[in-house]
Short mmCIF file of C-alpha atoms in Angstrom, two decimals:
data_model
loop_
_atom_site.label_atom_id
_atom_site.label_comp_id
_atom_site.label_asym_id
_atom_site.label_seq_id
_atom_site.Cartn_x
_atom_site.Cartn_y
_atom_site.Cartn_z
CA UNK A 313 -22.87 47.82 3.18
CA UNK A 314 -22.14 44.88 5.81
CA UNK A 315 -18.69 44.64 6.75
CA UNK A 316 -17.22 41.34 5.48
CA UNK A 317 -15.29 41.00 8.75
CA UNK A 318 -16.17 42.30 12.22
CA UNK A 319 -14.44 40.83 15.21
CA UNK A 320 -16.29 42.05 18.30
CA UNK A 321 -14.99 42.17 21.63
CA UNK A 322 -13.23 39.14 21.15
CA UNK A 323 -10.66 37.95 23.53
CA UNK A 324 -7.14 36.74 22.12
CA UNK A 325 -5.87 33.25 23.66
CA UNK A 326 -3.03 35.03 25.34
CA UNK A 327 -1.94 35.42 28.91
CA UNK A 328 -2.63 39.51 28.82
CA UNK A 329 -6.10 39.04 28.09
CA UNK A 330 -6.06 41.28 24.85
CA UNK A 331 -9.23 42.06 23.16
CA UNK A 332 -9.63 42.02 19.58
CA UNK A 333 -12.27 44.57 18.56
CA UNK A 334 -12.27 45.79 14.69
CA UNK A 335 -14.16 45.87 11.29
CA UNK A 336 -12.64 45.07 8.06
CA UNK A 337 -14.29 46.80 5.66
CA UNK A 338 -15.17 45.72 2.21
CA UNK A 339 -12.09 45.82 -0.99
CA UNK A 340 -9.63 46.64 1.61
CA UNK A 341 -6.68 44.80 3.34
CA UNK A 342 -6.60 44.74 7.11
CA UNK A 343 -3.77 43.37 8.72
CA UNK A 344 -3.04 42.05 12.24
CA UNK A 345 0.67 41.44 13.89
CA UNK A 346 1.66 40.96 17.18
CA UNK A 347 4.21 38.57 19.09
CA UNK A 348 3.98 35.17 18.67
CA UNK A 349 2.34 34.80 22.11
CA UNK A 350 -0.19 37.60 21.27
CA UNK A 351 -2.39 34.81 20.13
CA UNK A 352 -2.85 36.93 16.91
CA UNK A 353 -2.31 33.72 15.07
CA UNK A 354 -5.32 32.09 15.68
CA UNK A 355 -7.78 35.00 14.80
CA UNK A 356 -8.25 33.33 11.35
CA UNK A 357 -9.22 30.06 12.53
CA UNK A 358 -11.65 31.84 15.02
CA UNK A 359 -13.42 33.46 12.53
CA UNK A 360 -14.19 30.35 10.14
CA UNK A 361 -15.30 28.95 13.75
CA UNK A 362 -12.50 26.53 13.91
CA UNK A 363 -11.82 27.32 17.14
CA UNK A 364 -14.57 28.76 19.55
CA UNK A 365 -13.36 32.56 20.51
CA UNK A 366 -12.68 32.66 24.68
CA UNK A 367 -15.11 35.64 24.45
CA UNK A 368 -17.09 37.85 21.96
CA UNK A 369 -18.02 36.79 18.39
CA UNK A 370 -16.80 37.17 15.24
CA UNK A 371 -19.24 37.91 12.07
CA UNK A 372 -18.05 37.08 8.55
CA UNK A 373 -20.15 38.23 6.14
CA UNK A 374 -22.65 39.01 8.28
CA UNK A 375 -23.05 35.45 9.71
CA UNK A 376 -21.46 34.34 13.10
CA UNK A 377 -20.02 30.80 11.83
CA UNK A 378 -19.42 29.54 15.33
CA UNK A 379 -23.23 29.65 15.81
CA UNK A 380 -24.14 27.72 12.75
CA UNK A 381 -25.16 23.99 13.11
CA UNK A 382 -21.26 21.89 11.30
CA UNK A 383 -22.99 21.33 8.01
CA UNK A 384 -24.25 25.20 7.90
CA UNK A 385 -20.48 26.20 8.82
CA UNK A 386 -19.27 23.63 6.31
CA UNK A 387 -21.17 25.14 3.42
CA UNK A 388 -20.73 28.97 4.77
CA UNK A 389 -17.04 28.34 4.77
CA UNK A 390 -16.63 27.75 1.37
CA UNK A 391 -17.35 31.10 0.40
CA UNK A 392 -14.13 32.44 2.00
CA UNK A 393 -10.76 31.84 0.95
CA UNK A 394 -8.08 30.52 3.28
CA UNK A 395 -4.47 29.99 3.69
CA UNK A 396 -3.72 28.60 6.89
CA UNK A 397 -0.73 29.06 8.65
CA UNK A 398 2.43 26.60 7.18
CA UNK A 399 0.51 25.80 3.88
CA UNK A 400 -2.18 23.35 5.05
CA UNK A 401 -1.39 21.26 1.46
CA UNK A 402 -2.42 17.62 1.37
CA UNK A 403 0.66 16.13 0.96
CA UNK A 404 -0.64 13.12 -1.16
CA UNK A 405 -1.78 15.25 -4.01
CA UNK A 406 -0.34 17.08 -6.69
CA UNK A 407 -0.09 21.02 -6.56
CA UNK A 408 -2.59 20.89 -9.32
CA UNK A 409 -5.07 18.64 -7.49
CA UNK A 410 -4.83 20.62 -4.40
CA UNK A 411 -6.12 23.99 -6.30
CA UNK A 412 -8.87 22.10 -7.76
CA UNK A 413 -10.15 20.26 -4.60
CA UNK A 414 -12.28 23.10 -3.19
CA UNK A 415 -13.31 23.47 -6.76
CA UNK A 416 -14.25 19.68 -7.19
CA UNK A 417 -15.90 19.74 -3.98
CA UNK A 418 -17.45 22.47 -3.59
CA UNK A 419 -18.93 23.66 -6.91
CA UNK A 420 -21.33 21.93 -9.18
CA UNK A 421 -18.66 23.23 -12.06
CA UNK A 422 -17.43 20.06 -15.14
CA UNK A 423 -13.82 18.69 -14.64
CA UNK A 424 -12.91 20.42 -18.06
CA UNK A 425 -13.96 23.80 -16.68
CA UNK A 426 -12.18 23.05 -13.60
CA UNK A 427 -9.10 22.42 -15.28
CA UNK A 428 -9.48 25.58 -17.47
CA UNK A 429 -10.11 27.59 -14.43
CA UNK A 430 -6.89 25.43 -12.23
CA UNK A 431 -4.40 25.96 -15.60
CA UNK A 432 -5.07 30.00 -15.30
CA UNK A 433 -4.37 30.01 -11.77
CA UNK A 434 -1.26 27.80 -11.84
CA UNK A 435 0.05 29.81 -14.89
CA UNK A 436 -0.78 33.43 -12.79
CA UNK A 437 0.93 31.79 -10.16
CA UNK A 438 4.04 30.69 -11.46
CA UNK A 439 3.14 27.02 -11.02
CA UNK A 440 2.32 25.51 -14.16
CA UNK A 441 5.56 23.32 -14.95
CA UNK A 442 5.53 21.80 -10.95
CA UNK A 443 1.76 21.85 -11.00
CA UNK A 444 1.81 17.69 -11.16
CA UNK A 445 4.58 17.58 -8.49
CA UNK A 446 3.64 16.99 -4.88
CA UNK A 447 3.79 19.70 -1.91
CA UNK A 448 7.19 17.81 -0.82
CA UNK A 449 8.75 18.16 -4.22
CA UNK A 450 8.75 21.87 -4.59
CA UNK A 451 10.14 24.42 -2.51
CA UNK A 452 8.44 26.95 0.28
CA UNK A 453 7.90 29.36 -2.06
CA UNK A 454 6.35 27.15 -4.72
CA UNK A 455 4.23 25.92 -1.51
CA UNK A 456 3.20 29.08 -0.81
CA UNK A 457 2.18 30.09 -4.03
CA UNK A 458 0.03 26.56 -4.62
CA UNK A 459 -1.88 27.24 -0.94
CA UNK A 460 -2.63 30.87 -2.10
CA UNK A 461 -3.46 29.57 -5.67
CA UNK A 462 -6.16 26.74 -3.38
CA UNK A 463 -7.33 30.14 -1.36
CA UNK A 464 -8.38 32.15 -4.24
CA UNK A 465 -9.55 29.06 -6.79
CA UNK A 466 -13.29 29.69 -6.36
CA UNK A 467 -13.01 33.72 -6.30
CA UNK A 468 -14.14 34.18 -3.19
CA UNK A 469 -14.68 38.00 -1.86
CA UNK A 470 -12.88 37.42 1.62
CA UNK A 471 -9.68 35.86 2.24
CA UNK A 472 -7.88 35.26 5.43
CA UNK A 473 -4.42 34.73 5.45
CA UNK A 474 -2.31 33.55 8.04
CA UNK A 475 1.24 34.59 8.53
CA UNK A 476 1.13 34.16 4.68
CA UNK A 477 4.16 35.82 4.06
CA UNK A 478 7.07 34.00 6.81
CA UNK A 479 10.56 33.56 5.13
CA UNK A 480 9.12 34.93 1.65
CA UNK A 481 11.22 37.58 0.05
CA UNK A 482 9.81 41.21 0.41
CA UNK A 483 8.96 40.99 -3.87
CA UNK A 484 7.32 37.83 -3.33
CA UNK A 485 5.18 38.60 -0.63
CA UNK A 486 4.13 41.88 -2.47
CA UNK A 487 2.73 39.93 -5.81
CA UNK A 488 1.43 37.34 -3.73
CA UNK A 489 -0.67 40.00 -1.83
CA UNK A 490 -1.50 41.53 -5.09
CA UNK A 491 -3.00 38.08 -6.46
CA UNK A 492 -4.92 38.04 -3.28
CA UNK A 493 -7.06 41.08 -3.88
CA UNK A 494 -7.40 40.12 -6.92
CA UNK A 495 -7.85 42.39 -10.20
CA UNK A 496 -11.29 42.45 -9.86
CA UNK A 497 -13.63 39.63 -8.58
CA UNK A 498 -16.87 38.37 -9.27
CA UNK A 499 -18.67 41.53 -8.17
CA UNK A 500 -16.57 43.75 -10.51
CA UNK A 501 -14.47 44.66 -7.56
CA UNK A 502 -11.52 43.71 -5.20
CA UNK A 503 -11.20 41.02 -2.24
CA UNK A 504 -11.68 41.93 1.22
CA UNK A 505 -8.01 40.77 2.47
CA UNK A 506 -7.45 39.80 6.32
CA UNK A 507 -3.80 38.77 7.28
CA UNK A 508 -2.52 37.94 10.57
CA UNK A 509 1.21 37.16 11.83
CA UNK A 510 4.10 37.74 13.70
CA UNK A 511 5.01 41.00 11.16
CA UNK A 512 4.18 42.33 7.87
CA UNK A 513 7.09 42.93 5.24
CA UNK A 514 8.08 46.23 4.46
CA UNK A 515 7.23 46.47 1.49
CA UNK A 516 3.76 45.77 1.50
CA UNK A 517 3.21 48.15 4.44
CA UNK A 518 2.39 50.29 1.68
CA UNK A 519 -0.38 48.15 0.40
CA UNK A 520 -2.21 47.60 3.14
CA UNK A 521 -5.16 49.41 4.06
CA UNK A 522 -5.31 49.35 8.12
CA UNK A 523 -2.69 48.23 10.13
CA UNK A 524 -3.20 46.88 13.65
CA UNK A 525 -0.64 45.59 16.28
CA UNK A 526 -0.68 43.85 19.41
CA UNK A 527 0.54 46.20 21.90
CA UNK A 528 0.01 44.72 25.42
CA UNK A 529 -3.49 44.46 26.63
CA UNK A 530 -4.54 46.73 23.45
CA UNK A 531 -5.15 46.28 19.57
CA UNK A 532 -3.34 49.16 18.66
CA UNK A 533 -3.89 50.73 15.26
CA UNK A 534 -0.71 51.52 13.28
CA UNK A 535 -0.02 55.22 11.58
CA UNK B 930 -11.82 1.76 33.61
CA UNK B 931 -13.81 5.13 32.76
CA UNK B 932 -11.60 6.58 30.59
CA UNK B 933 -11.74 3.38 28.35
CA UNK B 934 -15.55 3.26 27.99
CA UNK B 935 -15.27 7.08 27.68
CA UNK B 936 -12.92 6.43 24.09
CA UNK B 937 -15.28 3.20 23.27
CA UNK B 938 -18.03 5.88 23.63
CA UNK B 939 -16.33 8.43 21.66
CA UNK B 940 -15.65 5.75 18.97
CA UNK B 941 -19.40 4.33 18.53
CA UNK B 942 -19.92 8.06 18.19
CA UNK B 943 -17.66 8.84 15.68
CA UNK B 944 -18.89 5.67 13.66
CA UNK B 945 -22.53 7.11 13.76
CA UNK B 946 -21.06 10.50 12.78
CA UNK B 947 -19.23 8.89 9.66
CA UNK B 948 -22.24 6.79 9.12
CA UNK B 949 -24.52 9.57 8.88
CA UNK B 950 -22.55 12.33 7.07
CA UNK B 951 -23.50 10.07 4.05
CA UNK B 952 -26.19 12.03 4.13
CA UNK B 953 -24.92 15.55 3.99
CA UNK B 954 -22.04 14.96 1.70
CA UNK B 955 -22.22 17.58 -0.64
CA UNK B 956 -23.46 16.43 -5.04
CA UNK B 957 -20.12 17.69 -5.92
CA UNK B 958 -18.29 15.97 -3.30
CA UNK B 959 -19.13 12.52 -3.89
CA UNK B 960 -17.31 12.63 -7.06
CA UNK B 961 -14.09 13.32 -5.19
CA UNK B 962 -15.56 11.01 -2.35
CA UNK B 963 -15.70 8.56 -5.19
CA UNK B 964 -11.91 8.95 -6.60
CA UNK B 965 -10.74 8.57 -2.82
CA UNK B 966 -12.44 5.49 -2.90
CA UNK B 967 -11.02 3.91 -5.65
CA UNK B 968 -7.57 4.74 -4.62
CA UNK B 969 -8.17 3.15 -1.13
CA UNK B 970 -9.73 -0.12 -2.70
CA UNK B 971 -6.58 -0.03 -5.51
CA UNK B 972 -4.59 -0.02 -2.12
CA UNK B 973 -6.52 -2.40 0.17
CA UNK B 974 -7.43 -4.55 -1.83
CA UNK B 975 -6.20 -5.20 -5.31
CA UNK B 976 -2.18 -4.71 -3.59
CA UNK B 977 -3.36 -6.72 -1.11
CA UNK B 978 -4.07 -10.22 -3.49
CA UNK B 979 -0.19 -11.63 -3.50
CA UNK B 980 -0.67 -11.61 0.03
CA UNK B 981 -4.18 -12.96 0.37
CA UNK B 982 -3.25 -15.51 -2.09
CA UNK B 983 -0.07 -17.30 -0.46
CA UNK B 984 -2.05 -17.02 2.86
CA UNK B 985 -5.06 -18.99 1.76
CA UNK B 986 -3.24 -21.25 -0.20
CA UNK B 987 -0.94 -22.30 2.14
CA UNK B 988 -3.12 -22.57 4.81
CA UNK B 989 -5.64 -24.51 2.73
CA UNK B 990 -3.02 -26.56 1.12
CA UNK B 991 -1.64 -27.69 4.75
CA UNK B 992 -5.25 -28.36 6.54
CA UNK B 993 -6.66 -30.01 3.64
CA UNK B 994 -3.43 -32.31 3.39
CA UNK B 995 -3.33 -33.59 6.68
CA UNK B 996 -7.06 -34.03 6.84
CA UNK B 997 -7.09 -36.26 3.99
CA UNK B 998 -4.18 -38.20 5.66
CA UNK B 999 -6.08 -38.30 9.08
CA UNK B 1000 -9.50 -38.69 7.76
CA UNK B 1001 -8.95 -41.29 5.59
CA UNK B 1002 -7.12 -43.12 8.33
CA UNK B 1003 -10.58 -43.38 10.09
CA UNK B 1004 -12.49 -43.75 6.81
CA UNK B 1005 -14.12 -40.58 7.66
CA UNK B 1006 -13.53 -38.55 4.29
CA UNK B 1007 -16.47 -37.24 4.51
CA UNK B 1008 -15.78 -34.88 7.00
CA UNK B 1009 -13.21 -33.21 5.05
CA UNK B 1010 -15.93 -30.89 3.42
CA UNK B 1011 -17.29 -29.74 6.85
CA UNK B 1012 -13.72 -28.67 7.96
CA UNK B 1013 -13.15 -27.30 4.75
CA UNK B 1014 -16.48 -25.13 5.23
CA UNK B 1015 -16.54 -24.33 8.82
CA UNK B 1016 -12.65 -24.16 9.42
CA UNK B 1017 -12.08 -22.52 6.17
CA UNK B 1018 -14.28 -21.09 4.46
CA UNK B 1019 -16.41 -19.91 7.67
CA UNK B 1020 -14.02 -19.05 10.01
CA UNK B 1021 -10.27 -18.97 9.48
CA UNK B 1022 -10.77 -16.92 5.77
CA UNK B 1023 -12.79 -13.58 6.96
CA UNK B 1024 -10.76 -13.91 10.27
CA UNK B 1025 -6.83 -14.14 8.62
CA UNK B 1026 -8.34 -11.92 5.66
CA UNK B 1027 -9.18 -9.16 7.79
CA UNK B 1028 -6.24 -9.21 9.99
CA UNK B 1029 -3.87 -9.36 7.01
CA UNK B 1030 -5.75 -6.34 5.83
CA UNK B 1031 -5.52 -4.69 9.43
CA UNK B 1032 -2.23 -4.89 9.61
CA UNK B 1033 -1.56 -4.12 6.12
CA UNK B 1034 -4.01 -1.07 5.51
CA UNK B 1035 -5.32 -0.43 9.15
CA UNK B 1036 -2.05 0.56 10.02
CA UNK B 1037 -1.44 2.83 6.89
CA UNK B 1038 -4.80 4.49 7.13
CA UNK B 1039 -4.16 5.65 10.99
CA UNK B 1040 -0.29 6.62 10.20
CA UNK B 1041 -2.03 8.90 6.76
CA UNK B 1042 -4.52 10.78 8.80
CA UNK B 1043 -2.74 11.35 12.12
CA UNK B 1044 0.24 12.83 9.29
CA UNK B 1045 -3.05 15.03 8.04
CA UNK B 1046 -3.33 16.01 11.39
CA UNK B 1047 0.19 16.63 12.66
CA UNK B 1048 0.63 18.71 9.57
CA UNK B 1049 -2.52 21.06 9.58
CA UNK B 1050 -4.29 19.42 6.46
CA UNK B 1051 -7.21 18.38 8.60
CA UNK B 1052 -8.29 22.16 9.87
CA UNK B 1053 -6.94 23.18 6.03
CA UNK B 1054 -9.65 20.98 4.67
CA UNK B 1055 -12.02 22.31 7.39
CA UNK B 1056 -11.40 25.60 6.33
CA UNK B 1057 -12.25 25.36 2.86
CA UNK B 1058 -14.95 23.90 4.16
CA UNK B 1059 -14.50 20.37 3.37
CA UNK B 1060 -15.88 18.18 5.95
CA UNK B 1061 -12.68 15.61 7.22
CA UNK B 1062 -15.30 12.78 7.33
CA UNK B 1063 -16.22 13.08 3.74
CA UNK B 1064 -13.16 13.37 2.26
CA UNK B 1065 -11.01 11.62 4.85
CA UNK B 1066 -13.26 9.29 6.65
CA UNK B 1067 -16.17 8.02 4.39
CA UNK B 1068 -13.90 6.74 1.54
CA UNK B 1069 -11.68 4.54 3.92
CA UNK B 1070 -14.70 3.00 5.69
CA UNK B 1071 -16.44 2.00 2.36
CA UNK B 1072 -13.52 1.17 0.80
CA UNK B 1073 -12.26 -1.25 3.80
CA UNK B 1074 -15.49 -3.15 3.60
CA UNK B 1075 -15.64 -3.37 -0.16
CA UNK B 1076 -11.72 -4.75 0.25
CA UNK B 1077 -12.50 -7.27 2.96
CA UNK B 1078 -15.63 -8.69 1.30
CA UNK B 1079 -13.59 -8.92 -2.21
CA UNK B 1080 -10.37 -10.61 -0.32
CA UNK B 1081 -12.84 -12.84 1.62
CA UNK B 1082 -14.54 -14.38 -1.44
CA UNK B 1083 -10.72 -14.29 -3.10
CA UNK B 1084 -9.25 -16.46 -0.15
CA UNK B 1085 -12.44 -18.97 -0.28
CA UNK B 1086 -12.19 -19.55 -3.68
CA UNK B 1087 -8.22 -20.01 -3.27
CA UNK B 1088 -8.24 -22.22 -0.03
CA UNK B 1089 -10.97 -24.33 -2.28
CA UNK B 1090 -8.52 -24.49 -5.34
CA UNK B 1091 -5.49 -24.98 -2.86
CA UNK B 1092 -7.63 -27.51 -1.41
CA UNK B 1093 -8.15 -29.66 -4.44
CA UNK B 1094 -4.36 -29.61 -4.89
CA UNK B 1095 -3.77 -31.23 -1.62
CA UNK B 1096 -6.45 -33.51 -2.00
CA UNK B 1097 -4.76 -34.90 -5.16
CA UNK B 1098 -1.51 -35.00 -3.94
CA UNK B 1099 -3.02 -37.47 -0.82
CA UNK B 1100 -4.73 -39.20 -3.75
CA UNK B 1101 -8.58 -38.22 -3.85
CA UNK B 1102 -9.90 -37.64 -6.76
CA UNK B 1103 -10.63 -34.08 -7.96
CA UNK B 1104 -14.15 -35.03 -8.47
CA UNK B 1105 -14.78 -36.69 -5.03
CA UNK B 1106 -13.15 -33.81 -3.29
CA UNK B 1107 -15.66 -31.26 -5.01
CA UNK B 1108 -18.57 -33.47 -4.31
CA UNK B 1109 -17.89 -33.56 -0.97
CA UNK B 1110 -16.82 -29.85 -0.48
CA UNK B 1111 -19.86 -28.64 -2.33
CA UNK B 1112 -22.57 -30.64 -0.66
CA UNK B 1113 -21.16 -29.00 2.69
CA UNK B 1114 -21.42 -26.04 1.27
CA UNK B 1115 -24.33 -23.98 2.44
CA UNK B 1116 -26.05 -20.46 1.73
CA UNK B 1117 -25.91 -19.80 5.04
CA UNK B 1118 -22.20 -20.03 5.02
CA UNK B 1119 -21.93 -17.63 2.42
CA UNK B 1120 -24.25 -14.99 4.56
CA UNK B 1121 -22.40 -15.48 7.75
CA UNK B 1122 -19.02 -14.13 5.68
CA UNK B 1123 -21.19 -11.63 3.88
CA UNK B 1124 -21.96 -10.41 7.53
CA UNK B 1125 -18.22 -11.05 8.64
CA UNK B 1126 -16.82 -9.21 5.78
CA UNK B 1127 -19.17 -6.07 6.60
CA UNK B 1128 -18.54 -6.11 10.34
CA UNK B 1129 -14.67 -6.51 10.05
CA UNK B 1130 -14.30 -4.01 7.12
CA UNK B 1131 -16.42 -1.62 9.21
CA UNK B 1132 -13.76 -2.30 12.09
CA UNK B 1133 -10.79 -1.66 9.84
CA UNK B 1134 -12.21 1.42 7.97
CA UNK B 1135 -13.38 3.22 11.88
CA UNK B 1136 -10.47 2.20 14.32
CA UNK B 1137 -7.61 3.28 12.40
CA UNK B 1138 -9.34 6.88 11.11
CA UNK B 1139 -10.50 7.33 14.37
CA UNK B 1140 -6.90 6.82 16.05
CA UNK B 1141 -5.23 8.89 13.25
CA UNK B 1142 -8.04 11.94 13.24
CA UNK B 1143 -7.36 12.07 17.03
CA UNK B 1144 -3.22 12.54 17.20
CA UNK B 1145 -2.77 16.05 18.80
CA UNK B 1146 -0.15 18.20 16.93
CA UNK B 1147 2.99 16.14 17.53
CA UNK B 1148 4.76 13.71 15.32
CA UNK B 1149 5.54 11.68 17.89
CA UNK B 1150 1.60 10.81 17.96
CA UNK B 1151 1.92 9.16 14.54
CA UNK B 1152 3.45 5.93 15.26
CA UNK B 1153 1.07 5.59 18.87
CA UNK B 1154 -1.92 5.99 16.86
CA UNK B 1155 -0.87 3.19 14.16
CA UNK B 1156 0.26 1.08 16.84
CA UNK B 1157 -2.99 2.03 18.63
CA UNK B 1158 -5.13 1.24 15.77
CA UNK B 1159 -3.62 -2.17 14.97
CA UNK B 1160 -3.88 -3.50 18.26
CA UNK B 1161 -7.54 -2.04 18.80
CA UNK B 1162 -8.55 -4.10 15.14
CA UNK B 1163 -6.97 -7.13 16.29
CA UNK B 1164 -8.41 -7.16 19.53
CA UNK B 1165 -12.06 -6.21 18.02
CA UNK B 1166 -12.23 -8.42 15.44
CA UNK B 1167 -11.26 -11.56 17.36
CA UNK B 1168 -14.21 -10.60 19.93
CA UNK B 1169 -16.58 -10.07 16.84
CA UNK B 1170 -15.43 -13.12 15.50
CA UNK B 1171 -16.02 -15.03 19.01
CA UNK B 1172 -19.42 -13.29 19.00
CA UNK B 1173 -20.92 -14.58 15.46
CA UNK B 1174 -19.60 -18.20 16.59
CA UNK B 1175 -21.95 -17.51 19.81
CA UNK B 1176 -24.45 -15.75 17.92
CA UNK B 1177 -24.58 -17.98 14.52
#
C-alpha cells in the first residue's frame, strides 16, 4: 500500500542543515518536534507545496504537490485535511461558516447536507452553541476546536497538523487528537495523522504511533 | 525607476491572473464566489448611496446654479445642457464616483486582505485548497465594477434631478431645463461612462487586493498597503480619466 506521507531527503529551513527523511504510514500518527529553529514547523506547509522544500521532495499520497501545475495542487489539496499553525480561521466568518467553506467549495454536496454534515461536527466538537460567533468571540480553545472541526469537515484520510496542540490542556489535546483519526473514515478505517511542533503533550505520547525529534543535524526517532 | 515598472509588471500580471482564474474556479465554488460578491456590492455600493447622493447633488446643485446665473447673463442657456453632459454627467460623475468609492472601499478591501495575510488565512485557504483569487480576489474585482457602474448611473440621475432644482430656483422652467439637458444628451455619453465605470471599477477591485495580498507577515504592513492602495487608485484613475478625454 502507498504510504500517504513520504518526505524524502528533504532539507529543513534551519541553519544545521537537518534532513528530513521518513514515511508515514497509513492509519497511524507520526509526529515531528524539534526547537523552534529546527524548522520542523514548516514541514506541513512543504508538503501541501506551500512552500518549495530547499532540497528533496515530499510525496503525499503518492503525488509530489510541488510538481503539479497551481490548479492541479489546488484540487489535490483538498483531499487532505489541514490545521495550520495559530488557527488559520477567517476572521470575518462565523465558526460555523468556516467548517463549511471547504465543504461549500470544494464538494458538489446541497447546502442542507452541508449543514447536516457542519451541525454533527460542531456538536462532536463542542461547538454548537458558539458555532454563529466569530473566531474573535470565542476563546483559543474554542478556536482550536473550530480549525480542527474545518480540517476534518470533508473526511479526508490524511491530516497534517501543525503545532495543533500549543497552550491546550493535556485532556484537550488528547480528544482533539482522537477526533483527528477519526472513528473510522470513509474507507472503513482510521486517518493517517502527521503533527509537527515545538513538543508533543504527555499525554498523548501514548497515542502516537512514531515519534521523531530534531536532534542536531539528525531526525532522530524517539523510543 | 526599475523597481516601479517591476511592481506595475507584477500588477498587470496579477490582473491577468485574476482575470483568468474565472476560468478554473471550481462549480462548487462559484456559489461561495457568488455570496462574497453580494456582500462586497451590499458594502460598495448600496452603503455607499448617502454618500454618492449628497456628492452629486451638491455638486450638481452648485454648477447648475451658477450656470444658469452666468449663462443667462450672456443669453447663452443653451449651453447649460452641454456642461451639464460633458462636465457632469461625462466627466466629473464616474471620476468623483470612483474616488469616493476608492477611498471608501479601496481602502477597506487592501486593509481586509493584508489582515488575511498578516494572520495566516491566506496560506489557510491555500491549504484547503481554496485558491486566494477565487475566494478573495474575483469577488472584489466584480463586485467593484458592478458598484461603480451602479453609483455612476445613481450620481447622473441625481446631479440631473439636483440639476432641475437649481434650475428652478434661478427661474427656468422645469420643462426648458429637460429639453435642453436631454437634447445634449447623447448615446455616446452613456458608452463613454459604461467604459469609465468598467475601467475604474477594474482599478478599484485590482490595486487594493493586490497591495493587501502582498503585506509580508507584519501588522505594521496593514496600514502601508491601504495607504498604498489609495494613493495608487487615485493616481490611476485620474491618468485613465486624462486618457479617455485624449482618447474619446
Amino acid at each position: 500500500m502507498t504510504s500517504p506521507l513520504e518526505f524524502i531527503d528533504v532539507a529543513l529551513p534551519n541553519a544545521r542543515g537537518t534532513v528530513c527523511d521518513l514515511t508515514v504510514p497509513p492509519h497511524q500518527v507520526v509526529a515531528v518536534s524539534g526547537p523552534e529553529d529546527s524548522g520542523v514547523g514548516g514541514l506541513g506547509r512543504v508538503a501541501l507545496g506551500l512552500e518549495p522544500p530547499r532540497r528533496g521532495r515530499v510525496l503525499v499520497l503518492g503525488e509530489d504537490i510541488a510538481a503539479l501545475p497551481r490548479a492541479a495542487a489546488l484540487a489535490f489539496r483538498r483531499r487532505v485535511g489541514y490545521l495550520p499553525a495559530g488557527d488559520g480561521l477567517l476572521q470575518n466568518l462565523s465558526l460555523y461558516d468556516n467548517v463549511a467553506l471547504p465543504l461549500r467549495f470544494g464538494t458538489g454536496l446541497a447546502e442542507r447536507e452541508i449543514e447536516g454534515r457542519i451541525r454533527i461536527i460542531l456538536t462532536m466538537m463542542h461547538l454548537s452553541d458558539v458555532g454563529p460567533a466569530r473566531p474573535a468571540q470565542v476563546n483559543d480553545e474554542q478556536r482550536r476546536r473550530a480549525a480542527l472541526a474545518r480540517a476534518v469537515a470533508f473526511d479526508p484520510g490524511l491530516v497534517i497538523l501543525e503545532q495543533p496542540f500549543d497552550g491546550l490542556t493535556d485532556r484537550v489535546a488528547a480528544e482533539l487528537l482522537e477526533v483527528a483519526r477519526g472513528g473510522v473514515s470513509a474507507g472503513g478505517s482510521r486517518r493517517t495523522v502527521f503533527i509537527t511542533g515545538q513538543n508533543l503533550p504527555h499525554l498523548l505520547r501514548q497515542r502516537v504511533d512514531t515519534r521523531y525529534r530534531v536532534v542536531g543535524q539528525k531526525l532522530v526517532r524517539e523510543a | 525607476m526599475t523597481r516601479r515598472v517591476s511592481r506595475l509588471g507584477a500588477l498587470a500580471r496579477f490582473f491577468w491572473d485574476a482575470l483568468v482564474s474565472f476560468g478554473t474556479l471550481p462549480r462548487a465554488g462559484r456559489r461561495v464566489a457568488r455570496r462574497v460578491l453580494l456582500n462586497q456590492v451590499w458594502f460598495t455600493a448600496v452603503q455607499a448611496v448617502p454618500l454618492v447622493i449628497v456628492l452629486s447633488g451638491l455638486l450638481s446643485f452648485l454648477v447648475i446654479s451658477q450656470a444658469v446665473r452666468e449663462l443667462g447673463r450672456l443669453n447663452a442657456t443653451e449651453l447649460l445642457g452641454t456642461l451639464m453632459v460633458v462636465a457632469t454627467v461625462r466627466e466629473l460623475g464616474p471620476l468623483l464616483t470612483a474616488l469616493a468609492v476608492a477611498g471608501r472601499s479601496g481602502t477597506a478591501i487592501a486593509a481586509e486582505l493584508a489582515t488575511n495575510k498578516v494572520m495566516g488565512e491566506v496560506d489557510a485557504l491555500e491549504g484547503m485548497g481554496i485558491d486566494p483569487l477565487h475566494y478573495l480576489v474575483l469577488p472584489r474585482l466584480g463586485a467593484a465594477v458592478v458598484s461603480v457602474f451602479c453609483l455612476i448611473v445613481l450620481f447622473d440621475a441625481i446631479a440631473i434631478v439636483a440639476g432641475l432644482i437649481a434650475a428652478a430656483a434661478n427661474g427656468m422652467s422645469p420643462d426648458r431645463y429637460f429639453d435642453i439637458v436631454l437634447r445634449s444628451l447623447a448615446f455616446g455619453d452613456a458608452s463613454v461612462s459604461i467604459a469609465k465605470a468598467i475601467v475604474f471599477g477594474a482599478i478599484i477591485g485590482t490595486l487594493p487586493s493586490f497591495h493587501g495580498l502582498r503585506v509580508r507577515r507584519a501588522a505594521t504592513d496593514v496600514p502601508i498597503a491601504a495607504s498604498r492602495s489609495v494613493v495608487g487608485s487615485i493616481v490611476a484613475i485620474f491618468l485613465c480619466s486624462a486618457l479617455f478625454v485624449a482618447v474619446l
